[in-house]
Amino acid sequence: MTEDTATREGRTAADLDASAPPPAADVAKVEDVEEAMRDVVDPELGINVVDLGLVYDIRVEADNTATLDMTLTSAACPLTDVIEDQAAQALDGLVEGVRINWVWMPPWGPDKITDDGREQLRALGFNV
């Protein structure tokens, strides 16, 4: 519809702009989500979940929602709620929503800890 047609129909060009769908929201980069997740700290070990190797996959959808595949050091760990709350806080403002899929395969092991995570654990007195 042109401006002339819109004016004849009783609408102005400004009305057309207002009725247009909003531009697509900026979609966060996976790298930015991963970096923000470094603020999520395992409550028992005091090391962030990325360097502990607990984050297996990160996906950001077109609607700017993030889905993370994560595991825990033990399937019996009772702290999923704490980690979910920390993740929501860490990603607030970066993504529109976050969903964590708790996965158990492959099982977590010390081999998943990053070099930075190993250094942090050594500083805390762990032998890794």
mmCIF file of N, CA and C in Angstrom:
data_model
loop_
_atom_site.group_PDB
_atom_site.id
_atom_site.type_symbol
_atom_site.label_atom_id
_atom_site.label_comp_id
_atom_site.label_asym_id
_atom_site.label_seq_id
_atom_site.Cartn_x
_atom_site.Cartn_y
_atom_site.Cartn_z
ATOM 1 N N MET A 1 0.850 -1.159 0.000
ATOM 2 C CA MET A 1 0.000 0.000 0.000
ATOM 3 C C MET A 1 0.899 1.225 0.000
ATOM 4 N N THR A 2 0.634 2.174 -0.873
ATOM 5 C CA THR A 2 1.441 3.384 -0.952
ATOM 6 C C THR A 2 0.908 4.420 0.018
ATOM 7 N N GLU A 3 1.664 5.517 0.191
ATOM 8 C CA GLU A 3 1.200 6.598 1.067
ATOM 9 C C GLU A 3 -0.096 7.191 0.560
ATOM 10 N N ASP A 4 -0.213 7.349 -0.778
ATOM 11 C CA ASP A 4 -1.444 7.923 -1.334
ATOM 12 C C ASP A 4 -2.640 7.034 -1.039
ATOM 13 N N THR A 5 -2.501 5.745 -1.231
ATOM 14 C CA THR A 5 -3.598 4.824 -0.962
ATOM 15 C C THR A 5 -3.952 4.850 0.512
ATOM 16 N N ALA A 6 -2.946 4.880 1.369
ATOM 17 C CA ALA A 6 -3.192 4.905 2.803
ATOM 18 C C ALA A 6 -3.950 6.162 3.204
ATOM 19 N N THR A 7 -3.570 7.302 2.626
ATOM 20 C CA THR A 7 -4.236 8.555 2.957
ATOM 21 C C THR A 7 -5.687 8.503 2.513
ATOM 22 N N ARG A 8 -5.973 7.943 1.333
ATOM 23 C CA ARG A 8 -7.359 7.831 0.854
ATOM 24 C C ARG A 8 -8.176 6.939 1.766
ATOM 25 N N GLU A 9 -7.551 5.959 2.382
ATOM 26 C CA GLU A 9 -8.268 5.047 3.273
ATOM 27 C C GLU A 9 -8.336 5.600 4.693
ATOM 28 N N GLY A 10 -7.893 6.827 4.908
ATOM 29 C CA GLY A 10 -7.984 7.451 6.214
ATOM 30 C C GLY A 10 -6.810 7.157 7.135
ATOM 31 N N ARG A 11 -5.758 6.557 6.591
ATOM 32 C CA ARG A 11 -4.570 6.293 7.402
ATOM 33 C C ARG A 11 -3.419 7.103 6.843
ATOM 34 N N THR A 12 -2.497 7.410 7.692
ATOM 35 C CA THR A 12 -1.311 8.140 7.248
ATOM 36 C C THR A 12 -0.142 7.179 7.154
ATOM 37 N N ALA A 13 0.954 7.660 6.594
ATOM 38 C CA ALA A 13 2.154 6.844 6.500
ATOM 39 C C ALA A 13 2.642 6.450 7.893
ATOM 40 N N ALA A 14 2.453 7.329 8.879
ATOM 41 C CA ALA A 14 2.861 7.012 10.253
ATOM 42 C C ALA A 14 2.064 5.818 10.783
ATOM 43 N N ASP A 15 0.767 5.733 10.397
ATOM 44 C CA ASP A 15 -0.038 4.582 10.817
ATOM 45 C C ASP A 15 0.509 3.301 10.225
ATOM 46 N N LEU A 16 0.979 3.374 8.985
ATOM 47 C CA LEU A 16 1.540 2.187 8.349
ATOM 48 C C LEU A 16 2.769 1.711 9.107
ATOM 49 N N ASP A 17 3.627 2.672 9.491
ATOM 50 C CA ASP A 17 4.828 2.302 10.231
ATOM 51 C C ASP A 17 4.463 1.680 11.574
ATOM 52 N N ALA A 18 3.432 2.214 12.229
ATOM 53 C CA ALA A 18 3.046 1.711 13.536
ATOM 54 C C ALA A 18 2.433 0.313 13.447
ATOM 55 N N SER A 19 1.801 0.006 12.309
ATOM 56 C CA SER A 19 1.162 -1.299 12.192
ATOM 57 C C SER A 19 2.114 -2.360 11.643
ATOM 58 N N ALA A 20 3.284 -1.938 11.209
ATOM 59 C CA ALA A 20 4.257 -2.897 10.689
ATOM 60 C C ALA A 20 4.762 -3.754 11.846
ATOM 61 N N PRO A 21 5.062 -5.010 11.572
ATOM 62 C CA PRO A 21 5.586 -5.848 12.656
ATOM 63 C C PRO A 21 6.916 -5.299 13.137
ATOM 64 N N PRO A 22 7.208 -5.475 14.423
ATOM 65 C CA PRO A 22 8.482 -4.967 14.931
ATOM 66 C C PRO A 22 9.639 -5.703 14.284
ATOM 67 N N PRO A 23 10.778 -5.049 14.179
ATOM 68 C CA PRO A 23 11.935 -5.739 13.607
ATOM 69 C C PRO A 23 12.317 -6.924 14.486
ATOM 70 N N ALA A 24 12.908 -7.911 13.873
ATOM 71 C CA ALA A 24 13.333 -9.099 14.620
ATOM 72 C C ALA A 24 14.315 -8.678 15.704
ATOM 73 N N ALA A 25 14.145 -9.263 16.872
ATOM 74 C CA ALA A 25 15.038 -8.944 17.985
ATOM 75 C C ALA A 25 16.438 -9.454 17.667
ATOM 76 N N ASP A 26 17.402 -8.755 18.215
ATOM 77 C CA ASP A 26 18.765 -9.248 18.059
ATOM 78 C C ASP A 26 18.871 -10.592 18.753
ATOM 79 N N VAL A 27 19.533 -11.493 18.104
ATOM 80 C CA VAL A 27 19.702 -12.832 18.664
ATOM 81 C C VAL A 27 21.100 -12.913 19.263
ATOM 82 N N ALA A 28 21.160 -13.352 20.503
ATOM 83 C CA ALA A 28 22.443 -13.468 21.208
ATOM 84 C C ALA A 28 23.335 -14.488 20.507
ATOM 85 N N LYS A 29 24.614 -14.260 20.594
ATOM 86 C CA LYS A 29 25.588 -15.205 20.053
ATOM 87 C C LYS A 29 25.836 -16.308 21.079
ATOM 88 N N VAL A 30 26.053 -17.501 20.581
ATOM 89 C CA VAL A 30 26.334 -18.641 21.454
ATOM 90 C C VAL A 30 27.537 -18.326 22.342
ATOM 91 N N GLU A 31 28.541 -17.666 21.785
ATOM 92 C CA GLU A 31 29.742 -17.330 22.553
ATOM 93 C C GLU A 31 29.409 -16.404 23.720
ATOM 94 N N ASP A 32 28.471 -15.467 23.497
ATOM 95 C CA ASP A 32 28.077 -14.553 24.571
ATOM 96 C C ASP A 32 27.307 -15.288 25.663
ATOM 97 N N VAL A 33 26.460 -16.233 25.268
ATOM 98 C CA VAL A 33 25.732 -17.039 26.251
ATOM 99 C C VAL A 33 26.723 -17.865 27.072
ATOM 100 N N GLU A 34 27.700 -18.467 26.382
ATOM 101 C CA GLU A 34 28.704 -19.253 27.097
ATOM 102 C C GLU A 34 29.472 -18.385 28.086
ATOM 103 N N GLU A 35 29.860 -17.197 27.660
ATOM 104 C CA GLU A 35 30.602 -16.299 28.549
ATOM 105 C C GLU A 35 29.751 -15.909 29.761
ATOM 106 N N ALA A 36 28.472 -15.624 29.538
ATOM 107 C CA ALA A 36 27.583 -15.275 30.650
ATOM 108 C C ALA A 36 27.417 -16.446 31.613
ATOM 109 N N MET A 37 27.443 -17.659 31.082
ATOM 110 C CA MET A 37 27.286 -18.843 31.929
ATOM 111 C C MET A 37 28.497 -19.054 32.842
ATOM 112 N N ARG A 38 29.587 -18.356 32.588
ATOM 113 C CA ARG A 38 30.742 -18.434 33.488
ATOM 114 C C ARG A 38 30.432 -17.777 34.838
ATOM 115 N N ASP A 39 29.325 -17.026 34.902
ATOM 116 C CA ASP A 39 28.892 -16.440 36.176
ATOM 117 C C ASP A 39 28.073 -17.423 37.009
ATOM 118 N N VAL A 40 27.765 -18.582 36.434
ATOM 119 C CA VAL A 40 27.006 -19.608 37.145
ATOM 120 C C VAL A 40 28.011 -20.543 37.816
ATOM 121 N N VAL A 41 27.972 -20.580 39.124
ATOM 122 C CA VAL A 41 28.984 -21.296 39.891
ATOM 123 C C VAL A 41 28.364 -22.529 40.546
ATOM 124 N N ASP A 42 29.041 -23.652 40.395
ATOM 125 C CA ASP A 42 28.620 -24.871 41.079
ATOM 126 C C ASP A 42 28.705 -24.607 42.578
ATOM 127 N N PRO A 43 27.580 -24.708 43.293
ATOM 128 C CA PRO A 43 27.571 -24.349 44.713
ATOM 129 C C PRO A 43 28.471 -25.217 45.594
ATOM 130 N N GLU A 44 28.748 -26.425 45.175
ATOM 131 C CA GLU A 44 29.574 -27.307 46.000
ATOM 132 C C GLU A 44 31.062 -27.100 45.764
ATOM 133 N N LEU A 45 31.437 -26.845 44.507
ATOM 134 C CA LEU A 45 32.856 -26.736 44.178
ATOM 135 C C LEU A 45 33.353 -25.297 44.065
ATOM 136 N N GLY A 46 32.444 -24.349 43.835
ATOM 137 C CA GLY A 46 32.845 -22.952 43.728
ATOM 138 C C GLY A 46 33.516 -22.599 42.411
ATOM 139 N N ILE A 47 33.335 -23.434 41.399
ATOM 140 C CA ILE A 47 33.902 -23.206 40.070
ATOM 141 C C ILE A 47 32.740 -23.053 39.094
ATOM 142 N N ASN A 48 32.916 -22.219 38.076
ATOM 143 C CA ASN A 48 31.805 -22.008 37.144
ATOM 144 C C ASN A 48 31.520 -23.264 36.320
ATOM 145 N N VAL A 49 30.251 -23.366 35.900
ATOM 146 C CA VAL A 49 29.774 -24.581 35.229
ATOM 147 C C VAL A 49 30.405 -24.798 33.858
ATOM 148 N N VAL A 50 30.869 -23.728 33.224
ATOM 149 C CA VAL A 50 31.509 -23.877 31.912
ATOM 150 C C VAL A 50 32.865 -24.547 32.080
ATOM 151 N N ASP A 51 33.677 -24.016 32.990
ATOM 152 C CA ASP A 51 35.008 -24.583 33.193
ATOM 153 C C ASP A 51 34.973 -25.964 33.844
ATOM 154 N N LEU A 52 33.892 -26.268 34.547
ATOM 155 C CA LEU A 52 33.743 -27.622 35.087
ATOM 156 C C LEU A 52 33.343 -28.620 34.006
ATOM 157 N N GLY A 53 32.957 -28.112 32.834
ATOM 158 C CA GLY A 53 32.560 -28.996 31.749
ATOM 159 C C GLY A 53 31.138 -29.501 31.880
ATOM 160 N N LEU A 54 30.299 -28.767 32.616
ATOM 161 C CA LEU A 54 28.916 -29.190 32.816
ATOM 162 C C LEU A 54 27.987 -28.730 31.701
ATOM 163 N N VAL A 55 28.443 -27.794 30.869
ATOM 164 C CA VAL A 55 27.626 -27.305 29.749
ATOM 165 C C VAL A 55 28.042 -28.082 28.509
ATOM 166 N N TYR A 56 27.132 -28.908 27.999
ATOM 167 C CA TYR A 56 27.440 -29.752 26.844
ATOM 168 C C TYR A 56 27.095 -29.072 25.525
ATOM 169 N N ASP A 57 26.028 -28.271 25.498
ATOM 170 C CA ASP A 57 25.613 -27.640 24.243
ATOM 171 C C ASP A 57 24.805 -26.397 24.555
ATOM 172 N N ILE A 58 24.933 -25.397 23.666
ATOM 173 C CA ILE A 58 24.160 -24.158 23.775
ATOM 174 C C ILE A 58 23.561 -23.869 22.407
ATOM 175 N N ARG A 59 22.257 -23.618 22.393
ATOM 176 C CA ARG A 59 21.571 -23.223 21.156
ATOM 177 C C ARG A 59 20.773 -21.965 21.437
ATOM 178 N N VAL A 60 20.806 -21.015 20.490
ATOM 179 C CA VAL A 60 19.989 -19.816 20.607
ATOM 180 C C VAL A 60 19.058 -19.796 19.403
ATOM 181 N N GLU A 61 17.754 -19.776 19.673
ATOM 182 C CA GLU A 61 16.740 -19.817 18.618
ATOM 183 C C GLU A 61 16.509 -18.426 18.038
ATOM 184 N N ALA A 62 15.792 -18.371 16.927
ATOM 185 C CA ALA A 62 15.501 -17.108 16.249
ATOM 186 C C ALA A 62 14.721 -16.146 17.139
ATOM 187 N N ASP A 63 13.950 -16.684 18.100
ATOM 188 C CA ASP A 63 13.202 -15.817 19.019
ATOM 189 C C ASP A 63 14.043 -15.391 20.226
ATOM 190 N N ASN A 64 15.332 -15.650 20.153
ATOM 191 C CA ASN A 64 16.321 -15.269 21.165
ATOM 192 C C ASN A 64 16.105 -15.984 22.501
ATOM 193 N N THR A 65 15.647 -17.215 22.432
ATOM 194 C CA THR A 65 15.612 -18.044 23.629
ATOM 195 C C THR A 65 16.784 -19.023 23.562
ATOM 196 N N ALA A 66 17.364 -19.282 24.703
ATOM 197 C CA ALA A 66 18.527 -20.172 24.757
ATOM 198 C C ALA A 66 18.121 -21.512 25.356
ATOM 199 N N THR A 67 18.637 -22.567 24.760
ATOM 200 C CA THR A 67 18.471 -23.912 25.291
ATOM 201 C C THR A 67 19.862 -24.452 25.564
ATOM 202 N N LEU A 68 20.067 -24.918 26.786
ATOM 203 C CA LEU A 68 21.361 -25.449 27.180
ATOM 204 C C LEU A 68 21.205 -26.913 27.560
ATOM 205 N N ASP A 69 22.089 -27.731 27.039
ATOM 206 C CA ASP A 69 22.196 -29.115 27.493
ATOM 207 C C ASP A 69 23.287 -29.113 28.548
ATOM 208 N N MET A 70 22.896 -29.500 29.765
ATOM 209 C CA MET A 70 23.848 -29.493 30.870
ATOM 210 C C MET A 70 23.765 -30.807 31.625
ATOM 211 N N THR A 71 24.802 -31.082 32.356
ATOM 212 C CA THR A 71 24.827 -32.238 33.236
ATOM 213 C C THR A 71 25.298 -31.776 34.602
ATOM 214 N N LEU A 72 25.369 -32.692 35.518
ATOM 215 C CA LEU A 72 25.885 -32.419 36.851
ATOM 216 C C LEU A 72 26.962 -33.448 37.172
ATOM 217 N N THR A 73 27.735 -33.180 38.188
ATOM 218 C CA THR A 73 28.786 -34.128 38.550
ATOM 219 C C THR A 73 28.199 -35.437 39.043
ATOM 220 N N SER A 74 26.937 -35.379 39.510
ATOM 221 C CA SER A 74 26.242 -36.582 39.968
ATOM 222 C C SER A 74 24.755 -36.437 39.649
ATOM 223 N N ALA A 75 24.144 -37.500 39.167
ATOM 224 C CA ALA A 75 22.708 -37.463 38.870
ATOM 225 C C ALA A 75 21.889 -37.248 40.136
ATOM 226 N N ALA A 76 22.460 -37.536 41.288
ATOM 227 C CA ALA A 76 21.755 -37.363 42.555
ATOM 228 C C ALA A 76 21.911 -35.953 43.125
ATOM 229 N N CYS A 77 22.602 -35.080 42.426
ATOM 230 C CA CYS A 77 22.835 -33.716 42.918
ATOM 231 C C CYS A 77 21.500 -32.994 43.112
ATOM 232 N N PRO A 78 21.264 -32.449 44.297
ATOM 233 C CA PRO A 78 19.987 -31.785 44.571
ATOM 234 C C PRO A 78 19.973 -30.297 44.199
ATOM 235 N N LEU A 79 20.987 -29.820 43.500
ATOM 236 C CA LEU A 79 21.146 -28.383 43.296
ATOM 237 C C LEU A 79 20.714 -27.880 41.921
ATOM 238 N N THR A 80 19.906 -28.652 41.204
ATOM 239 C CA THR A 80 19.485 -28.196 39.868
ATOM 240 C C THR A 80 18.750 -26.866 39.946
ATOM 241 N N ASP A 81 17.900 -26.671 40.955
ATOM 242 C CA ASP A 81 17.151 -25.415 41.080
ATOM 243 C C ASP A 81 18.087 -24.223 41.266
ATOM 244 N N VAL A 82 19.125 -24.412 42.062
ATOM 245 C CA VAL A 82 20.081 -23.327 42.307
ATOM 246 C C VAL A 82 20.780 -22.951 40.997
ATOM 247 N N ILE A 83 21.212 -23.937 40.250
ATOM 248 C CA ILE A 83 21.905 -23.672 38.990
ATOM 249 C C ILE A 83 20.947 -23.057 37.969
ATOM 250 N N GLU A 84 19.707 -23.524 37.911
ATOM 251 C CA GLU A 84 18.727 -22.942 36.999
ATOM 252 C C GLU A 84 18.471 -21.474 37.332
ATOM 253 N N ASP A 85 18.358 -21.148 38.621
ATOM 254 C CA ASP A 85 18.148 -19.756 39.032
ATOM 255 C C ASP A 85 19.347 -18.884 38.666
ATOM 256 N N GLN A 86 20.547 -19.397 38.914
ATOM 257 C CA GLN A 86 21.755 -18.643 38.566
ATOM 258 C C GLN A 86 21.835 -18.416 37.058
ATOM 259 N N ALA A 87 21.486 -19.436 36.267
ATOM 260 C CA ALA A 87 21.531 -19.313 34.805
ATOM 261 C C ALA A 87 20.545 -18.257 34.333
ATOM 262 N N ALA A 88 19.342 -18.277 34.888
ATOM 263 C CA ALA A 88 18.341 -17.277 34.497
ATOM 264 C C ALA A 88 18.840 -15.870 34.809
ATOM 265 N N GLN A 89 19.474 -15.689 35.961
ATOM 266 C CA GLN A 89 20.011 -14.376 36.326
ATOM 267 C C GLN A 89 21.173 -13.983 35.420
ATOM 268 N N ALA A 90 22.061 -14.926 35.130
ATOM 269 C CA ALA A 90 23.239 -14.626 34.305
ATOM 270 C C ALA A 90 22.843 -14.250 32.879
ATOM 271 N N LEU A 91 21.765 -14.842 32.385
ATOM 272 C CA LEU A 91 21.363 -14.619 30.989
ATOM 273 C C LEU A 91 20.287 -13.554 30.839
ATOM 274 N N ASP A 92 19.802 -13.012 31.960
ATOM 275 C CA ASP A 92 18.771 -11.977 31.916
ATOM 276 C C ASP A 92 19.283 -10.761 31.147
ATOM 277 N N GLY A 93 18.515 -10.327 30.176
ATOM 278 C CA GLY A 93 18.904 -9.189 29.348
ATOM 279 C C GLY A 93 19.671 -9.590 28.098
ATOM 280 N N LEU A 94 20.222 -10.784 28.096
ATOM 281 C CA LEU A 94 20.953 -11.279 26.933
ATOM 282 C C LEU A 94 20.035 -12.093 26.028
ATOM 283 N N VAL A 95 19.192 -12.925 26.648
ATOM 284 C CA VAL A 95 18.223 -13.736 25.900
ATOM 285 C C VAL A 95 16.837 -13.502 26.486
ATOM 286 N N GLU A 96 15.820 -13.872 25.723
ATOM 287 C CA GLU A 96 14.438 -13.682 26.161
ATOM 288 C C GLU A 96 13.986 -14.767 27.130
ATOM 289 N N GLY A 97 14.635 -15.878 27.109
ATOM 290 C CA GLY A 97 14.284 -16.976 28.001
ATOM 291 C C GLY A 97 15.362 -18.037 27.929
ATOM 292 N N VAL A 98 15.371 -18.898 28.933
ATOM 293 C CA VAL A 98 16.377 -19.958 28.969
ATOM 294 C C VAL A 98 15.705 -21.256 29.412
ATOM 295 N N ARG A 99 16.122 -22.325 28.779
ATOM 296 C CA ARG A 99 15.647 -23.661 29.134
ATOM 297 C C ARG A 99 16.872 -24.547 29.295
ATOM 298 N N ILE A 100 16.906 -25.291 30.385
ATOM 299 C CA ILE A 100 18.015 -26.217 30.612
ATOM 300 C C ILE A 100 17.493 -27.633 30.490
ATOM 301 N N ASN A 101 18.105 -28.376 29.591
ATOM 302 C CA ASN A 101 17.847 -29.811 29.470
ATOM 303 C C ASN A 101 18.922 -30.513 30.285
ATOM 304 N N TRP A 102 18.519 -31.207 31.331
ATOM 305 C CA TRP A 102 19.479 -31.964 32.130
ATOM 306 C C TRP A 102 19.711 -33.293 31.440
ATOM 307 N N VAL A 103 20.947 -33.543 31.062
ATOM 308 C CA VAL A 103 21.300 -34.765 30.337
ATOM 309 C C VAL A 103 22.337 -35.549 31.139
ATOM 310 N N TRP A 104 22.327 -36.849 30.948
ATOM 311 C CA TRP A 104 23.229 -37.703 31.724
ATOM 312 C C TRP A 104 24.157 -38.522 30.838
ATOM 313 N N MET A 105 24.005 -38.380 29.543
ATOM 314 C CA MET A 105 24.877 -39.083 28.595
ATOM 315 C C MET A 105 25.496 -38.054 27.666
ATOM 316 N N PRO A 106 26.749 -38.018 27.471
ATOM 317 C CA PRO A 106 27.705 -38.881 28.164
ATOM 318 C C PRO A 106 27.833 -38.453 29.623
ATOM 319 N N PRO A 107 28.172 -39.395 30.482
ATOM 320 C CA PRO A 107 28.323 -39.030 31.890
ATOM 321 C C PRO A 107 29.486 -38.053 32.075
ATOM 322 N N TRP A 108 29.316 -37.150 33.051
ATOM 323 C CA TRP A 108 30.386 -36.200 33.347
ATOM 324 C C TRP A 108 31.548 -36.936 34.008
ATOM 325 N N GLY A 109 32.744 -36.467 33.696
ATOM 326 C CA GLY A 109 33.950 -36.972 34.341
ATOM 327 C C GLY A 109 34.972 -35.859 34.410
ATOM 328 N N PRO A 110 36.006 -36.002 35.202
ATOM 329 C CA PRO A 110 37.036 -34.968 35.340
ATOM 330 C C PRO A 110 37.702 -34.584 34.023
ATOM 331 N N ASP A 111 37.626 -35.469 33.028
ATOM 332 C CA ASP A 111 38.215 -35.156 31.724
ATOM 333 C C ASP A 111 37.497 -33.998 31.035
ATOM 334 N N LYS A 112 36.302 -33.645 31.487
ATOM 335 C CA LYS A 112 35.524 -32.563 30.871
ATOM 336 C C LYS A 112 35.924 -31.183 31.414
ATOM 337 N N ILE A 113 36.694 -31.149 32.489
ATOM 338 C CA ILE A 113 37.103 -29.884 33.098
ATOM 339 C C ILE A 113 38.120 -29.193 32.190
ATOM 340 N N THR A 114 37.918 -27.898 31.962
ATOM 341 C CA THR A 114 38.855 -27.133 31.128
ATOM 342 C C THR A 114 40.156 -26.899 31.885
ATOM 343 N N ASP A 115 41.179 -26.451 31.165
ATOM 344 C CA ASP A 115 42.455 -26.120 31.816
ATOM 345 C C ASP A 115 42.259 -25.030 32.873
ATOM 346 N N ASP A 116 41.417 -24.014 32.543
ATOM 347 C CA ASP A 116 41.137 -22.957 33.527
ATOM 348 C C ASP A 116 40.455 -23.532 34.763
ATOM 349 N N GLY A 117 39.525 -24.462 34.539
ATOM 350 C CA GLY A 117 38.845 -25.099 35.659
ATOM 351 C C GLY A 117 39.801 -25.885 36.528
ATOM 352 N N ARG A 118 40.758 -26.556 35.900
ATOM 353 C CA ARG A 118 41.753 -27.322 36.660
ATOM 354 C C ARG A 118 42.610 -26.389 37.525
ATOM 355 N N GLU A 119 42.997 -25.263 36.947
ATOM 356 C CA GLU A 119 43.787 -24.286 37.710
ATOM 357 C C GLU A 119 42.996 -23.768 38.908
ATOM 358 N N GLN A 120 41.705 -23.484 38.687
ATOM 359 C CA GLN A 120 40.865 -22.990 39.782
ATOM 360 C C GLN A 120 40.722 -24.048 40.879
ATOM 361 N N LEU A 121 40.539 -25.301 40.474
ATOM 362 C CA LEU A 121 40.411 -26.375 41.462
ATOM 363 C C LEU A 121 41.706 -26.580 42.239
ATOM 364 N N ARG A 122 42.838 -26.484 41.548
ATOM 365 C CA ARG A 122 44.138 -26.614 42.229
ATOM 366 C C ARG A 122 44.315 -25.496 43.252
ATOM 367 N N ALA A 123 43.876 -24.275 42.882
ATOM 368 C CA ALA A 123 43.980 -23.147 43.802
ATOM 369 C C ALA A 123 43.138 -23.369 45.054
ATOM 370 N N LEU A 124 42.093 -24.179 44.938
ATOM 371 C CA LEU A 124 41.234 -24.497 46.080
ATOM 372 C C LEU A 124 41.737 -25.717 46.853
ATOM 373 N N GLY A 125 42.843 -26.309 46.384
ATOM 374 C CA GLY A 125 43.433 -27.447 47.088
ATOM 375 C C GLY A 125 43.090 -28.807 46.523
ATOM 376 N N PHE A 126 42.364 -28.853 45.403
ATOM 377 C CA PHE A 126 42.045 -30.148 44.793
ATOM 378 C C PHE A 126 43.231 -30.630 43.971
ATOM 379 N N ASN A 127 43.410 -31.923 43.903
ATOM 380 C CA ASN A 127 44.480 -32.523 43.132
ATOM 381 C C ASN A 127 43.894 -33.050 41.814
ATOM 382 N N VAL A 128 43.964 -32.213 40.783
ATOM 383 C CA VAL A 128 43.439 -32.618 39.463
ATOM 384 C C VAL A 128 44.499 -32.448 38.404
#
